[in-house]
Structure formats: structure tokens, C-alpha cells
Short mmCIF file of N, CA and C in Angstrom, two decimals:
data_model
loop_
_atom_site.label_atom_id
_atom_site.label_comp_id
_atom_site.label_asym_id
_atom_site.label_seq_id
_atom_site.Cartn_x
_atom_site.Cartn_y
_atom_site.Cartn_z
N MET A 99 5.00 238.71 14.94
CA MET A 99 4.95 238.91 13.51
C MET A 99 4.44 237.64 12.85
N GLN A 100 3.60 237.80 11.84
CA GLN A 100 3.01 236.66 11.13
C GLN A 100 3.81 236.30 9.89
N THR A 101 3.76 235.05 9.57
CA THR A 101 4.29 234.57 8.30
C THR A 101 3.10 234.12 7.48
N ARG A 102 3.07 234.51 6.21
CA ARG A 102 1.94 234.12 5.38
C ARG A 102 2.38 233.78 3.98
N SER A 103 1.52 233.07 3.31
CA SER A 103 1.80 232.64 1.94
C SER A 103 1.65 233.79 0.97
N ALA A 104 2.27 233.64 -0.18
CA ALA A 104 2.14 234.62 -1.27
C ALA A 104 2.09 233.87 -2.59
N LEU A 105 1.38 234.44 -3.54
CA LEU A 105 1.33 233.85 -4.87
C LEU A 105 2.69 233.99 -5.55
N GLU A 106 3.11 232.93 -6.20
CA GLU A 106 4.32 232.96 -7.01
C GLU A 106 3.92 232.82 -8.47
N LEU A 107 4.82 233.14 -9.37
CA LEU A 107 4.52 233.08 -10.80
C LEU A 107 4.01 231.71 -11.20
N GLU A 108 4.58 230.65 -10.65
CA GLU A 108 4.13 229.29 -10.98
C GLU A 108 2.67 229.08 -10.58
N ASP A 109 2.26 229.63 -9.43
CA ASP A 109 0.86 229.54 -8.99
C ASP A 109 -0.05 230.26 -9.97
N ILE A 110 0.37 231.44 -10.37
CA ILE A 110 -0.43 232.26 -11.28
C ILE A 110 -0.61 231.53 -12.61
N LYS A 111 0.45 230.91 -13.11
CA LYS A 111 0.35 230.16 -14.37
C LYS A 111 -0.59 228.97 -14.24
N LYS A 112 -0.57 228.28 -13.09
CA LYS A 112 -1.48 227.15 -12.87
C LYS A 112 -2.93 227.61 -12.83
N ILE A 113 -3.17 228.70 -12.11
CA ILE A 113 -4.53 229.25 -12.01
C ILE A 113 -5.03 229.63 -13.40
N ALA A 114 -4.19 230.36 -14.14
CA ALA A 114 -4.58 230.82 -15.48
C ALA A 114 -4.85 229.64 -16.41
N ALA A 115 -4.01 228.63 -16.38
CA ALA A 115 -4.18 227.47 -17.27
C ALA A 115 -5.47 226.72 -16.95
N ALA A 116 -5.75 226.53 -15.67
CA ALA A 116 -6.98 225.82 -15.28
C ALA A 116 -8.23 226.63 -15.61
N ALA A 117 -8.16 227.93 -15.41
CA ALA A 117 -9.30 228.79 -15.75
C ALA A 117 -9.53 228.77 -17.26
N GLU A 118 -8.45 228.86 -18.02
CA GLU A 118 -8.58 228.80 -19.48
C GLU A 118 -9.16 227.46 -19.91
N ALA A 119 -8.71 226.37 -19.31
CA ALA A 119 -9.23 225.05 -19.66
C ALA A 119 -10.72 224.95 -19.39
N GLU A 120 -11.17 225.50 -18.27
CA GLU A 120 -12.61 225.49 -17.94
C GLU A 120 -13.39 226.29 -18.97
N ALA A 121 -12.86 227.44 -19.35
CA ALA A 121 -13.54 228.28 -20.34
C ALA A 121 -13.60 227.57 -21.70
N ARG A 122 -12.49 227.01 -22.13
CA ARG A 122 -12.44 226.34 -23.43
C ARG A 122 -13.33 225.10 -23.46
N LYS A 123 -13.37 224.36 -22.34
CA LYS A 123 -14.21 223.16 -22.25
C LYS A 123 -15.67 223.50 -22.54
N ASN A 124 -16.07 224.71 -22.15
CA ASN A 124 -17.46 225.16 -22.32
C ASN A 124 -17.65 226.09 -23.52
N ASN A 125 -16.58 226.30 -24.30
CA ASN A 125 -16.64 227.21 -25.45
C ASN A 125 -17.04 228.62 -25.05
N TRP A 126 -16.45 229.10 -23.95
CA TRP A 126 -16.75 230.43 -23.46
C TRP A 126 -15.58 231.37 -23.77
N ALA A 127 -15.85 232.44 -24.48
CA ALA A 127 -14.85 233.46 -24.80
C ALA A 127 -14.83 234.49 -23.68
N VAL A 128 -13.79 234.48 -22.87
CA VAL A 128 -13.72 235.34 -21.68
C VAL A 128 -12.34 235.97 -21.55
N THR A 129 -12.27 236.93 -20.65
CA THR A 129 -11.00 237.47 -20.19
C THR A 129 -10.81 237.03 -18.75
N ILE A 130 -9.59 236.56 -18.46
CA ILE A 130 -9.23 236.07 -17.14
C ILE A 130 -8.16 237.00 -16.56
N SER A 131 -8.39 237.48 -15.35
CA SER A 131 -7.43 238.35 -14.67
C SER A 131 -7.08 237.77 -13.31
N ILE A 132 -5.82 237.96 -12.93
CA ILE A 132 -5.36 237.55 -11.60
C ILE A 132 -4.65 238.76 -11.00
N VAL A 133 -5.00 239.07 -9.75
CA VAL A 133 -4.39 240.20 -9.05
C VAL A 133 -3.79 239.72 -7.73
N ASP A 134 -2.90 240.53 -7.16
CA ASP A 134 -2.37 240.22 -5.83
C ASP A 134 -3.34 240.75 -4.77
N GLU A 135 -2.95 240.63 -3.49
CA GLU A 135 -3.85 241.02 -2.40
C GLU A 135 -4.19 242.50 -2.40
N GLY A 136 -3.38 243.32 -3.04
CA GLY A 136 -3.65 244.75 -3.12
C GLY A 136 -4.42 245.14 -4.37
N GLY A 137 -4.78 244.15 -5.17
CA GLY A 137 -5.54 244.41 -6.39
C GLY A 137 -4.69 244.76 -7.59
N HIS A 138 -3.38 244.57 -7.49
CA HIS A 138 -2.47 244.90 -8.59
C HIS A 138 -2.45 243.76 -9.60
N LEU A 139 -2.60 244.09 -10.85
CA LEU A 139 -2.71 243.10 -11.92
C LEU A 139 -1.42 242.30 -12.09
N LEU A 140 -1.57 240.98 -12.03
CA LEU A 140 -0.45 240.05 -12.25
C LEU A 140 -0.59 239.31 -13.57
N TRP A 141 -1.83 239.14 -14.04
CA TRP A 141 -2.08 238.34 -15.24
C TRP A 141 -3.37 238.82 -15.90
N LEU A 142 -3.34 238.96 -17.21
CA LEU A 142 -4.55 239.25 -17.97
C LEU A 142 -4.47 238.45 -19.25
N GLN A 143 -5.52 237.68 -19.52
CA GLN A 143 -5.56 236.84 -20.70
C GLN A 143 -6.94 236.95 -21.33
N ARG A 144 -6.97 237.49 -22.53
CA ARG A 144 -8.24 237.64 -23.26
C ARG A 144 -8.29 236.56 -24.33
N LEU A 145 -9.20 235.62 -24.17
CA LEU A 145 -9.33 234.53 -25.13
C LEU A 145 -9.92 235.04 -26.43
N ASP A 146 -9.61 234.34 -27.51
CA ASP A 146 -10.14 234.72 -28.82
C ASP A 146 -11.66 234.84 -28.76
N GLY A 147 -12.17 235.91 -29.30
CA GLY A 147 -13.61 236.12 -29.35
C GLY A 147 -14.19 236.84 -28.16
N ALA A 148 -13.40 237.06 -27.11
CA ALA A 148 -13.91 237.77 -25.93
C ALA A 148 -14.12 239.24 -26.28
N ALA A 149 -15.19 239.80 -25.79
CA ALA A 149 -15.51 241.20 -26.05
C ALA A 149 -14.43 242.11 -25.47
N PRO A 150 -14.07 243.18 -26.18
CA PRO A 150 -13.04 244.10 -25.67
C PRO A 150 -13.34 244.64 -24.27
N VAL A 151 -14.60 244.90 -23.97
CA VAL A 151 -14.93 245.45 -22.65
C VAL A 151 -14.60 244.48 -21.53
N SER A 152 -14.55 243.18 -21.84
CA SER A 152 -14.24 242.20 -20.80
C SER A 152 -12.83 242.38 -20.25
N ALA A 153 -11.94 242.99 -21.02
CA ALA A 153 -10.58 243.26 -20.57
C ALA A 153 -10.55 244.38 -19.53
N HIS A 154 -11.63 245.13 -19.40
CA HIS A 154 -11.76 246.15 -18.36
C HIS A 154 -12.53 245.59 -17.16
N ILE A 155 -13.57 244.80 -17.44
CA ILE A 155 -14.43 244.29 -16.38
C ILE A 155 -13.73 243.21 -15.55
N SER A 156 -13.01 242.32 -16.22
CA SER A 156 -12.35 241.21 -15.53
C SER A 156 -11.39 241.66 -14.44
N PRO A 157 -10.44 242.56 -14.71
CA PRO A 157 -9.55 242.99 -13.63
C PRO A 157 -10.28 243.79 -12.55
N ALA A 158 -11.35 244.48 -12.92
CA ALA A 158 -12.12 245.22 -11.90
C ALA A 158 -12.78 244.25 -10.93
N LYS A 159 -13.32 243.15 -11.45
CA LYS A 159 -13.92 242.13 -10.58
C LYS A 159 -12.86 241.53 -9.66
N ALA A 160 -11.68 241.24 -10.22
CA ALA A 160 -10.61 240.66 -9.41
C ALA A 160 -10.17 241.62 -8.32
N ARG A 161 -9.98 242.90 -8.66
CA ARG A 161 -9.57 243.91 -7.67
C ARG A 161 -10.59 244.00 -6.54
N THR A 162 -11.86 244.03 -6.90
CA THR A 162 -12.93 244.13 -5.90
C THR A 162 -12.90 242.94 -4.96
N ALA A 163 -12.71 241.74 -5.51
CA ALA A 163 -12.67 240.54 -4.67
C ALA A 163 -11.44 240.54 -3.76
N ALA A 164 -10.30 240.98 -4.27
CA ALA A 164 -9.08 241.00 -3.46
C ALA A 164 -9.17 242.04 -2.34
N LEU A 165 -9.58 243.24 -2.68
CA LEU A 165 -9.64 244.31 -1.68
C LEU A 165 -10.70 244.04 -0.62
N GLY A 166 -11.82 243.46 -1.03
CA GLY A 166 -12.90 243.15 -0.09
C GLY A 166 -12.73 241.81 0.60
N ARG A 167 -11.83 240.98 0.08
CA ARG A 167 -11.59 239.65 0.63
C ARG A 167 -12.85 238.79 0.64
N ARG A 168 -13.67 239.00 -0.37
CA ARG A 168 -14.90 238.22 -0.54
C ARG A 168 -15.27 238.25 -2.01
N GLU A 169 -16.13 237.34 -2.40
CA GLU A 169 -16.53 237.30 -3.80
C GLU A 169 -17.23 238.60 -4.19
N SER A 170 -16.98 239.04 -5.40
CA SER A 170 -17.57 240.29 -5.87
C SER A 170 -19.09 240.21 -5.95
N LYS A 171 -19.64 239.00 -6.03
CA LYS A 171 -21.10 238.86 -6.09
C LYS A 171 -21.77 239.37 -4.82
N VAL A 172 -21.04 239.40 -3.69
CA VAL A 172 -21.59 239.91 -2.43
C VAL A 172 -22.03 241.36 -2.62
N TYR A 173 -21.19 242.14 -3.31
CA TYR A 173 -21.53 243.54 -3.53
C TYR A 173 -22.70 243.68 -4.49
N GLU A 174 -22.74 242.84 -5.50
CA GLU A 174 -23.87 242.86 -6.43
C GLU A 174 -25.17 242.56 -5.68
N GLU A 175 -25.12 241.59 -4.78
CA GLU A 175 -26.32 241.23 -4.01
C GLU A 175 -26.76 242.36 -3.08
N VAL A 176 -25.79 243.06 -2.48
CA VAL A 176 -26.11 244.20 -1.60
C VAL A 176 -26.83 245.29 -2.40
N ILE A 177 -26.30 245.58 -3.58
CA ILE A 177 -26.89 246.62 -4.42
C ILE A 177 -28.26 246.18 -4.92
N ASN A 178 -28.36 244.94 -5.39
CA ASN A 178 -29.66 244.43 -5.86
C ASN A 178 -30.68 244.34 -4.74
N GLY A 179 -30.19 244.22 -3.50
CA GLY A 179 -31.07 244.18 -2.34
C GLY A 179 -31.60 245.54 -1.94
N GLY A 180 -31.21 246.58 -2.67
CA GLY A 180 -31.76 247.91 -2.41
C GLY A 180 -30.78 248.91 -1.84
N ARG A 181 -29.59 248.49 -1.50
CA ARG A 181 -28.62 249.45 -0.94
C ARG A 181 -27.84 250.11 -2.08
N HIS A 182 -28.53 250.94 -2.83
CA HIS A 182 -27.95 251.57 -4.02
C HIS A 182 -26.83 252.55 -3.68
N SER A 183 -26.82 253.06 -2.48
CA SER A 183 -25.76 253.98 -2.09
C SER A 183 -24.39 253.30 -2.10
N PHE A 184 -24.38 251.97 -2.08
CA PHE A 184 -23.10 251.26 -2.11
C PHE A 184 -22.38 251.46 -3.43
N LEU A 185 -23.10 251.90 -4.45
CA LEU A 185 -22.47 252.19 -5.74
C LEU A 185 -21.44 253.31 -5.63
N SER A 186 -21.52 254.08 -4.56
CA SER A 186 -20.56 255.18 -4.37
C SER A 186 -19.32 254.75 -3.58
N ALA A 187 -19.19 253.46 -3.26
CA ALA A 187 -18.02 252.98 -2.52
C ALA A 187 -16.75 253.28 -3.32
N PRO A 188 -15.76 253.89 -2.67
CA PRO A 188 -14.54 254.25 -3.40
C PRO A 188 -13.74 253.01 -3.81
N THR A 189 -13.08 253.10 -4.95
CA THR A 189 -12.14 252.11 -5.46
C THR A 189 -12.80 250.85 -6.00
N LEU A 190 -14.02 250.56 -5.65
CA LEU A 190 -14.66 249.33 -6.11
C LEU A 190 -15.46 249.59 -7.39
N GLU A 191 -15.04 248.94 -8.47
CA GLU A 191 -15.70 249.13 -9.75
C GLU A 191 -16.35 247.86 -10.27
N GLY A 192 -15.80 246.71 -9.92
CA GLY A 192 -16.30 245.45 -10.45
C GLY A 192 -17.24 244.75 -9.50
N MET A 193 -18.36 245.38 -9.22
CA MET A 193 -19.29 244.83 -8.25
C MET A 193 -20.33 243.94 -8.93
N LEU A 194 -19.80 242.96 -9.66
CA LEU A 194 -20.61 241.97 -10.37
C LEU A 194 -20.03 240.61 -10.06
N GLU A 195 -20.84 239.58 -10.08
CA GLU A 195 -20.33 238.23 -9.84
C GLU A 195 -19.26 237.87 -10.87
N GLY A 196 -18.24 237.16 -10.42
CA GLY A 196 -17.16 236.75 -11.30
C GLY A 196 -15.79 237.06 -10.76
N GLY A 197 -15.72 237.72 -9.60
CA GLY A 197 -14.46 237.97 -8.92
C GLY A 197 -14.40 237.09 -7.68
N VAL A 198 -13.34 236.28 -7.56
CA VAL A 198 -13.24 235.33 -6.45
C VAL A 198 -11.89 235.49 -5.75
N PRO A 199 -11.90 235.71 -4.43
CA PRO A 199 -10.63 235.87 -3.72
C PRO A 199 -9.90 234.53 -3.60
N ILE A 200 -8.59 234.60 -3.53
CA ILE A 200 -7.75 233.43 -3.29
C ILE A 200 -7.37 233.49 -1.82
N LEU A 201 -7.98 232.63 -1.02
CA LEU A 201 -7.81 232.66 0.43
C LEU A 201 -7.04 231.44 0.92
N LYS A 202 -6.10 231.67 1.85
CA LYS A 202 -5.36 230.58 2.47
C LYS A 202 -5.05 230.96 3.90
N ASP A 203 -5.41 230.08 4.83
CA ASP A 203 -5.14 230.29 6.26
C ASP A 203 -5.67 231.64 6.74
N GLY A 204 -6.83 232.03 6.25
CA GLY A 204 -7.44 233.27 6.69
C GLY A 204 -6.89 234.53 6.06
N HIS A 205 -5.97 234.39 5.12
CA HIS A 205 -5.37 235.54 4.45
C HIS A 205 -5.74 235.54 2.97
N CYS A 206 -5.92 236.72 2.43
CA CYS A 206 -6.20 236.88 1.01
C CYS A 206 -4.87 237.02 0.27
N LEU A 207 -4.62 236.11 -0.67
CA LEU A 207 -3.39 236.15 -1.45
C LEU A 207 -3.56 236.93 -2.74
N GLY A 208 -4.80 237.15 -3.13
CA GLY A 208 -5.13 237.81 -4.38
C GLY A 208 -6.52 237.41 -4.80
N ALA A 209 -6.79 237.49 -6.11
CA ALA A 209 -8.11 237.12 -6.60
C ALA A 209 -8.06 236.86 -8.10
N VAL A 210 -9.08 236.15 -8.55
CA VAL A 210 -9.27 235.89 -9.98
C VAL A 210 -10.57 236.57 -10.39
N GLY A 211 -10.53 237.27 -11.51
CA GLY A 211 -11.73 237.89 -12.07
C GLY A 211 -11.92 237.40 -13.49
N VAL A 212 -13.15 237.11 -13.84
CA VAL A 212 -13.47 236.62 -15.17
C VAL A 212 -14.66 237.40 -15.70
N SER A 213 -14.62 237.72 -16.99
CA SER A 213 -15.73 238.42 -17.63
C SER A 213 -15.88 237.93 -19.06
N GLY A 214 -17.13 237.80 -19.48
CA GLY A 214 -17.38 237.46 -20.87
C GLY A 214 -18.61 236.61 -21.10
N VAL A 215 -19.05 235.88 -20.07
CA VAL A 215 -20.26 235.07 -20.20
C VAL A 215 -21.18 235.43 -19.04
N LYS A 216 -22.17 234.59 -18.73
CA LYS A 216 -23.03 234.87 -17.59
C LYS A 216 -22.18 234.96 -16.33
N SER A 217 -22.59 235.79 -15.41
CA SER A 217 -21.80 236.00 -14.19
C SER A 217 -21.55 234.70 -13.42
N THR A 218 -22.54 233.82 -13.36
CA THR A 218 -22.34 232.55 -12.66
C THR A 218 -21.28 231.71 -13.37
N GLU A 219 -21.23 231.79 -14.69
CA GLU A 219 -20.23 231.06 -15.46
C GLU A 219 -18.85 231.69 -15.29
N ASP A 220 -18.80 233.02 -15.22
CA ASP A 220 -17.54 233.71 -14.92
C ASP A 220 -16.97 233.19 -13.60
N ALA A 221 -17.83 233.11 -12.58
CA ALA A 221 -17.40 232.64 -11.26
C ALA A 221 -16.96 231.18 -11.32
N GLN A 222 -17.65 230.38 -12.10
CA GLN A 222 -17.29 228.96 -12.26
C GLN A 222 -15.86 228.83 -12.79
N ILE A 223 -15.52 229.66 -13.76
CA ILE A 223 -14.17 229.65 -14.34
C ILE A 223 -13.14 230.08 -13.29
N ALA A 224 -13.45 231.13 -12.54
CA ALA A 224 -12.53 231.61 -11.50
C ALA A 224 -12.29 230.54 -10.44
N HIS A 225 -13.35 229.89 -10.00
CA HIS A 225 -13.22 228.82 -8.99
C HIS A 225 -12.38 227.67 -9.53
N ALA A 226 -12.57 227.31 -10.79
CA ALA A 226 -11.77 226.23 -11.40
C ALA A 226 -10.30 226.59 -11.40
N GLY A 227 -9.99 227.84 -11.67
CA GLY A 227 -8.60 228.28 -11.65
C GLY A 227 -7.99 228.16 -10.27
N ILE A 228 -8.69 228.64 -9.27
CA ILE A 228 -8.18 228.61 -7.90
C ILE A 228 -8.02 227.17 -7.40
N ALA A 229 -8.90 226.29 -7.81
CA ALA A 229 -8.82 224.88 -7.40
C ALA A 229 -7.52 224.23 -7.88
N ALA A 230 -6.96 224.76 -8.95
CA ALA A 230 -5.73 224.19 -9.50
C ALA A 230 -4.53 224.29 -8.56
N ILE A 231 -4.60 225.21 -7.60
CA ILE A 231 -3.51 225.31 -6.62
C ILE A 231 -3.93 224.75 -5.26
N GLY A 232 -5.01 224.00 -5.27
CA GLY A 232 -5.44 223.31 -4.06
C GLY A 232 -6.17 224.15 -3.05
N LEU A 233 -6.73 225.28 -3.48
CA LEU A 233 -7.47 226.15 -2.55
C LEU A 233 -8.93 226.25 -2.95
#
């Protein structure tokens, strides 16, 4: 039997605070979502000025990254590369850059999803959040 790490509330708060700081530093109005390894929402924070739709896109990106155990941009690249049939993949809705898995010791602990600015900037915010817990 394996023993593995799990996100705790304190970790989630650190991730959220660092992601928010990165967004505010750049004056980016975004929604930040954090999910567990099963894609279940643990945190949703919509910054002032963020578009309402970002509150739907952000958790979808996070769920996709957690369930796939890889950045959501991988799926975007597959689709943009011509594999359009991948759009029919069940359960995956946020197949855009901006969802980043939280990985430790080869296990996915969850993911961060961000929506509201350019996809590369969304991912930048997610990575900044995850870095706050040393991963």
C-alpha cells in the first residue's frame, strides 16, 4: 500500500494567495480555481473585474488538468494539431491553456485553473500559485 501527500486547507490558501498576488502584480482580472485530484472544487476566487464566464472556465481548466494529470494546454495542442475528434472526450471541458496539475512524488494532488487573460498568462498565474507550496 502506498502513502501519498494530500492538499490541506493551508496549502490551498497559500496557492490561492500567491496566484492572486501574481494576478494583481500584473493588473489581471481573473478567476482562480483549485481542485483536488478528482477534479472536485476546493477553491474559487473571482477577482474584481473578471468576466462572469471565467467562473465557469477556470474550474473546468483545473478539472481537466487534475483528471488528465497534465497541463490543460496539452489537450488544446492536440486539438489545434488536427485531432478534432478529441473534442468529444467525456468529462473534459476546459481544454485550453491555464490548467496546471499539482504534482508531488509522481502523484497528482489536484490542480489550479485560471481564466480571464491570455492563456499563457493564465498558466503563469497558476504556476506562481503552485510554486508557493514548493512544487
